[in-house]
PDB file of C-alpha atoms in Angstrom:
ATOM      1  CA  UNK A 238      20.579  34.097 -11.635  1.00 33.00           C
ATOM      2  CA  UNK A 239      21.849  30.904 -13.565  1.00 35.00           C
ATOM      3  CA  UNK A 240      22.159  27.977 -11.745  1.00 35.00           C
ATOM      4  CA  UNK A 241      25.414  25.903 -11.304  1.00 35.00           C
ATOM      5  CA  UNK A 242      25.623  22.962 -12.691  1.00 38.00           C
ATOM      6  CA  UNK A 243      25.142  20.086 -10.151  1.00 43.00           C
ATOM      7  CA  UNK A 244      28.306  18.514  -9.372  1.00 44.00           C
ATOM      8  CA  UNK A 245      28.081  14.711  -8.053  1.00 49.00           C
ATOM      9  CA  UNK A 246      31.438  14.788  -5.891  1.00 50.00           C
ATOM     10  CA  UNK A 247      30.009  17.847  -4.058  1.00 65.00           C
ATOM     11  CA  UNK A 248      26.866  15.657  -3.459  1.00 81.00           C
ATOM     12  CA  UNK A 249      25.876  14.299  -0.566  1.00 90.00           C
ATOM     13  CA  UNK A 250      25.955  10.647  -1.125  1.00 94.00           C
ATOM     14  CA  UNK A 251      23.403   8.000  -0.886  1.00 96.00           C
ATOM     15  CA  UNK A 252      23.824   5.495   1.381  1.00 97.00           C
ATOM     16  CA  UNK A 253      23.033   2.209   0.301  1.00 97.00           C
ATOM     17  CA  UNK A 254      22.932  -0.723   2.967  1.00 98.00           C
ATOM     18  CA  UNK A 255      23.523  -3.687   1.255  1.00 96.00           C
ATOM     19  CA  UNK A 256      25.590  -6.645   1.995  1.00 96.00           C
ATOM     20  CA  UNK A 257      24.994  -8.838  -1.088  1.00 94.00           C
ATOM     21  CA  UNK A 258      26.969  -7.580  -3.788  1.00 94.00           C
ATOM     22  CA  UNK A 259      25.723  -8.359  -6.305  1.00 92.00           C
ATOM     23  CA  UNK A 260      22.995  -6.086  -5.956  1.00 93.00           C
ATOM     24  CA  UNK A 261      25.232  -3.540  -4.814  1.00 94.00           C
ATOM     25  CA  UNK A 262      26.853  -4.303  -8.467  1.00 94.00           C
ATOM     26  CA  UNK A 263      22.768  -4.289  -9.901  1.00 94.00           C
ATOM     27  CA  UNK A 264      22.340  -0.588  -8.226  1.00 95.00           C
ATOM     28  CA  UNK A 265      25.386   0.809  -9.285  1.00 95.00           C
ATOM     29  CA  UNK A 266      24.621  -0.870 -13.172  1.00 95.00           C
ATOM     30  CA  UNK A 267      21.264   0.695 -13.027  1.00 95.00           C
ATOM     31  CA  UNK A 268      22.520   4.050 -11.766  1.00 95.00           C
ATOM     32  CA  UNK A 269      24.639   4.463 -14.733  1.00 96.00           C
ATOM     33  CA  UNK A 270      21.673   3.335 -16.723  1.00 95.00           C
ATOM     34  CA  UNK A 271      19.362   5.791 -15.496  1.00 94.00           C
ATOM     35  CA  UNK A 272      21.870   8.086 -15.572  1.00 93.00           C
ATOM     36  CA  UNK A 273      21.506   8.949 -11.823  1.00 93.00           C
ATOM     37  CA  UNK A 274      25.177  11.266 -11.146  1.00 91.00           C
ATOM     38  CA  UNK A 275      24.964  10.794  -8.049  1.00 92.00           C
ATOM     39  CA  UNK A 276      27.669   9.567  -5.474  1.00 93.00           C
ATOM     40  CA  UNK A 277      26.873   5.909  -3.431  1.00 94.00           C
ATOM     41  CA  UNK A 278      28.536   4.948  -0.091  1.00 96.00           C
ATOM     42  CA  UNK A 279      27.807   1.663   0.419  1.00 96.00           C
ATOM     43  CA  UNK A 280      27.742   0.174   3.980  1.00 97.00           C
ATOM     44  CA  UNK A 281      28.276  -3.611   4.221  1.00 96.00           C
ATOM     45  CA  UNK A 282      26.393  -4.148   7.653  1.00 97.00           C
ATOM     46  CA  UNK A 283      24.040  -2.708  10.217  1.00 96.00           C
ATOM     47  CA  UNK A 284      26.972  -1.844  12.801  1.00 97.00           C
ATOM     48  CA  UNK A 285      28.913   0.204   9.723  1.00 97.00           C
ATOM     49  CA  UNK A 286      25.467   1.847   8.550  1.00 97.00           C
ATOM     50  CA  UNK A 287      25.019   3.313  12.338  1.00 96.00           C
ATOM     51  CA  UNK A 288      29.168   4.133  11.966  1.00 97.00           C
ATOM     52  CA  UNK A 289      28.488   5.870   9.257  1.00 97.00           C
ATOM     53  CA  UNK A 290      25.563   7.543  10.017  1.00 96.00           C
ATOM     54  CA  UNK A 291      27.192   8.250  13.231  1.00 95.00           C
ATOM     55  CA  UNK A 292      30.601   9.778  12.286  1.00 94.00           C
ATOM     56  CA  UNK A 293      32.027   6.846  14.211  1.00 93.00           C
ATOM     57  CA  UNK A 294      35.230   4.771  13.647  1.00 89.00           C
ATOM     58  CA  UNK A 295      36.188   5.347  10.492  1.00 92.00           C
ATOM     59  CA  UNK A 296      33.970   6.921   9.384  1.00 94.00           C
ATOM     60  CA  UNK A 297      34.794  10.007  11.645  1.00 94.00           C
ATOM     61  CA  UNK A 298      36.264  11.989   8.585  1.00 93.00           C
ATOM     62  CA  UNK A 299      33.189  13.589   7.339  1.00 91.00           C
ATOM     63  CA  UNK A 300      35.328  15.132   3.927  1.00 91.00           C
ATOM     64  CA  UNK A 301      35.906  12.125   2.819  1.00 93.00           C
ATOM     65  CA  UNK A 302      32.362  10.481   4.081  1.00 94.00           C
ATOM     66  CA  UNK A 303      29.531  12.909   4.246  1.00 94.00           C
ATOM     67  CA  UNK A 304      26.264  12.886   6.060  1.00 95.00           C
ATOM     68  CA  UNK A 305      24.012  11.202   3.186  1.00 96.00           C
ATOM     69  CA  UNK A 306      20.832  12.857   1.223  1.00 94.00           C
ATOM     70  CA  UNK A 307      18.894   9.714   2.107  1.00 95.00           C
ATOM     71  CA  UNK A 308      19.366   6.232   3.211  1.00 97.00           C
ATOM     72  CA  UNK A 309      18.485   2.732   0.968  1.00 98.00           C
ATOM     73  CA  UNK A 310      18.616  -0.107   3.504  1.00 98.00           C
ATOM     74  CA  UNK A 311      18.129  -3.543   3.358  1.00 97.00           C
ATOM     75  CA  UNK A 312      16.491  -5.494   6.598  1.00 96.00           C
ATOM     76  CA  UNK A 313      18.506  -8.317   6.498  1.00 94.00           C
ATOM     77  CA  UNK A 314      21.930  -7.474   7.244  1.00 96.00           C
ATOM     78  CA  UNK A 315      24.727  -8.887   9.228  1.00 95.00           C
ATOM     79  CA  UNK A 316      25.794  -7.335  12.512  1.00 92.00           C
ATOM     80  CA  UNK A 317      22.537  -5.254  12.973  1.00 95.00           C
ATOM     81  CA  UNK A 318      19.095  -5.807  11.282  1.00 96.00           C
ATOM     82  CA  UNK A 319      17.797  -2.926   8.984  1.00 96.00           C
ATOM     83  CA  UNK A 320      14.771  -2.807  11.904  1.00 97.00           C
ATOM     84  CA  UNK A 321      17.478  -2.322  14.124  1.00 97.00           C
ATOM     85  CA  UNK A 322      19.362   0.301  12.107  1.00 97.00           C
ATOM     86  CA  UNK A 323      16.163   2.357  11.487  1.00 96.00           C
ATOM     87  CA  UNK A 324      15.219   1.990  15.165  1.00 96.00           C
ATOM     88  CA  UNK A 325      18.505   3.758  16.353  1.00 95.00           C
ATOM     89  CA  UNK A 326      18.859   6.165  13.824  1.00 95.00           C
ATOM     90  CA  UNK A 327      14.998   7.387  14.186  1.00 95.00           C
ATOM     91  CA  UNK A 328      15.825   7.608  18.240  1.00 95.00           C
ATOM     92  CA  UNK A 329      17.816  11.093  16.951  1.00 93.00           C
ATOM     93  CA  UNK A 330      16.065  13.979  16.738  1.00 91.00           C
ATOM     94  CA  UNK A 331      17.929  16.071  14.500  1.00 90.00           C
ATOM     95  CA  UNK A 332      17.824  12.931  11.756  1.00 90.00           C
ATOM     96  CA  UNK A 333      14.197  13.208  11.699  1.00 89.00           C
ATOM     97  CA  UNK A 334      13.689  14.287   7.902  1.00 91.00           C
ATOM     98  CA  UNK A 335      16.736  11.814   6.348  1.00 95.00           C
ATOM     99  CA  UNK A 336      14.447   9.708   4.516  1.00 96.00           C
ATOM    100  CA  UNK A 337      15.428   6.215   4.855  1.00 97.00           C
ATOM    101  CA  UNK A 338      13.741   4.143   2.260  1.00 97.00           C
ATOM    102  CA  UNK A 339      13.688   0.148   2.900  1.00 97.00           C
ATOM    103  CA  UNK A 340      14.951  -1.476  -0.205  1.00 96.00           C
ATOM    104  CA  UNK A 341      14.247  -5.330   1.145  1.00 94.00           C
ATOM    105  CA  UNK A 342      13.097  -8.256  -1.024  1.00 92.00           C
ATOM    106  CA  UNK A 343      11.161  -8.931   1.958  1.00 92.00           C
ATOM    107  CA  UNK A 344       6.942  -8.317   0.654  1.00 93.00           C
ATOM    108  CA  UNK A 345       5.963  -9.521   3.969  1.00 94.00           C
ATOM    109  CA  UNK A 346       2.812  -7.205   5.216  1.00 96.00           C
ATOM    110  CA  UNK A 347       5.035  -7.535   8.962  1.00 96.00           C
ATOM    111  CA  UNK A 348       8.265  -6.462   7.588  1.00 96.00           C
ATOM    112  CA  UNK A 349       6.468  -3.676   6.126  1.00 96.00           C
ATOM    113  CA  UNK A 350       4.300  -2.942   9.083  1.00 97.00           C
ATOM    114  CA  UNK A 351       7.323  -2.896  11.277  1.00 97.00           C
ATOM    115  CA  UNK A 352       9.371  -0.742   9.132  1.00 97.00           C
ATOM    116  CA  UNK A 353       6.788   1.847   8.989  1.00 96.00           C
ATOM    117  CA  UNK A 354       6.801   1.877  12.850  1.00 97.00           C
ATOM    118  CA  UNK A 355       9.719   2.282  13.075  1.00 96.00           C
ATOM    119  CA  UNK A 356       9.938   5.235  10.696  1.00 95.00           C
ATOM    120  CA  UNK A 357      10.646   4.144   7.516  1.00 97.00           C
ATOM    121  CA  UNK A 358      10.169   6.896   4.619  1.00 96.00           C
ATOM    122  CA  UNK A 359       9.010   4.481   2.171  1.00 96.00           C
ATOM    123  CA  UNK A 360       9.315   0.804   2.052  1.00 97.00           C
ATOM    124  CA  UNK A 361       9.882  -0.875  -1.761  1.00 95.00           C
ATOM    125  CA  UNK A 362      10.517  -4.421  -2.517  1.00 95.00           C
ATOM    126  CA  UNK A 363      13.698  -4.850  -4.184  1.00 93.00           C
ATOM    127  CA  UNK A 364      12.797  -5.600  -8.151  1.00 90.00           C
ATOM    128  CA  UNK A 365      13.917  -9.016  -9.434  1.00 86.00           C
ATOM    129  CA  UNK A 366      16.451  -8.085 -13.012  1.00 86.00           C
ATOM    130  CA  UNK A 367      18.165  -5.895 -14.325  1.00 89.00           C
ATOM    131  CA  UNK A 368      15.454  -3.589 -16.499  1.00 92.00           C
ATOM    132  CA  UNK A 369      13.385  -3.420 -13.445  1.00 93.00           C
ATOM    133  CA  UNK A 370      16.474  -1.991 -11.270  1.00 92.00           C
ATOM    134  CA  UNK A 371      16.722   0.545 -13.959  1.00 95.00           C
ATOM    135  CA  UNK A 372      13.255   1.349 -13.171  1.00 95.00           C
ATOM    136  CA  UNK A 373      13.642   1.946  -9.810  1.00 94.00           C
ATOM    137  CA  UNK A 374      17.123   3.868 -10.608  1.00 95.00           C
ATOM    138  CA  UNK A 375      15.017   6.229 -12.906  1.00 94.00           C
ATOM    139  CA  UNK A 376      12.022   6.717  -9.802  1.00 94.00           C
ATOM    140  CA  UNK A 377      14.128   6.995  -7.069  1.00 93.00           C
ATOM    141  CA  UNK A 378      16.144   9.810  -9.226  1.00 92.00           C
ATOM    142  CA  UNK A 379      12.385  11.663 -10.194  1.00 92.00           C
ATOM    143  CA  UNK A 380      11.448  11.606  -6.290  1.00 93.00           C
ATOM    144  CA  UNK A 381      14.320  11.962  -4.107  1.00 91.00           C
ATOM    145  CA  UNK A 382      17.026  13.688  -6.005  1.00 87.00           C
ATOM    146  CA  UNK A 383      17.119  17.314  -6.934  1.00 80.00           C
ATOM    147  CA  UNK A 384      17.992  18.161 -10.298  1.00 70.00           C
TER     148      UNK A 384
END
């Protein structure tokens, strides 16, 4: 059997919690980059993430805004903390195995400590320039996303 080739708009996306953006701009730079086809929903805030994640609002369409492969979220975000984000989304059962990596340029052993807690997947400190965002672009494609 020959396998299809992957096609990124029948991908379930990535969603990226971010609400500085410019490093929404950085990730989606370093994506091309690393050449890592793979679709990003970005969520501005806490409340939108959980909307999102939830089906909820307007986010109820879920053609137009699938259930993600994994999660990148920042801990400080408007609205609702990234803590606070994980905390609810971990209370589900059936969202056990989303991985939901913290992407924080927090390196504070209590951030991290509470984020594992919590139920964080993995926990990486968001890299300072733009080679080292192409970096993580490259590992985060190698780990999480099937070829």
């Amino acid at each position: 059997m020959i396998a299809a080739p992957v096609n990124a708009s029948s991908l379930a996306p990535i969603l990226y919690v971010e609400d500085e953006e410019n490093d929404v701009l950085l990730l989606k730079i370093a994506f091309k980059q690393a050449k890592v086809d793979w679709p990003l929903a970005i969520a501005v805030d806490g409340r939108e993430a959980v909307d999102y994640l939830f089906g909820s609002d307007r986010f109820a369409d879920r053609e137009k805004h699938p259930f993600p492969h994994l999660v990148l979220l920042d801990l400080n975000l408007p609205r609702l903390s990234g803590l606070e984000v994980l905390q609810e989304v971990r209370q589900q059962p059936q969202w056990t195995a989303l991985p939901i990596i913290v992407f924080s340029s927090s390196d504070q052993q209590s951030d991290r400590d509470k984020a594992q807690a919590l139920g964080a997947t993995d926990y990486i400190v968001k890299p300072s320039g733009m080679h080292s965002f192409v970096e993580f672009a490259a590992r985060l494609k190698q780990r999480w996303l099937p070829a």
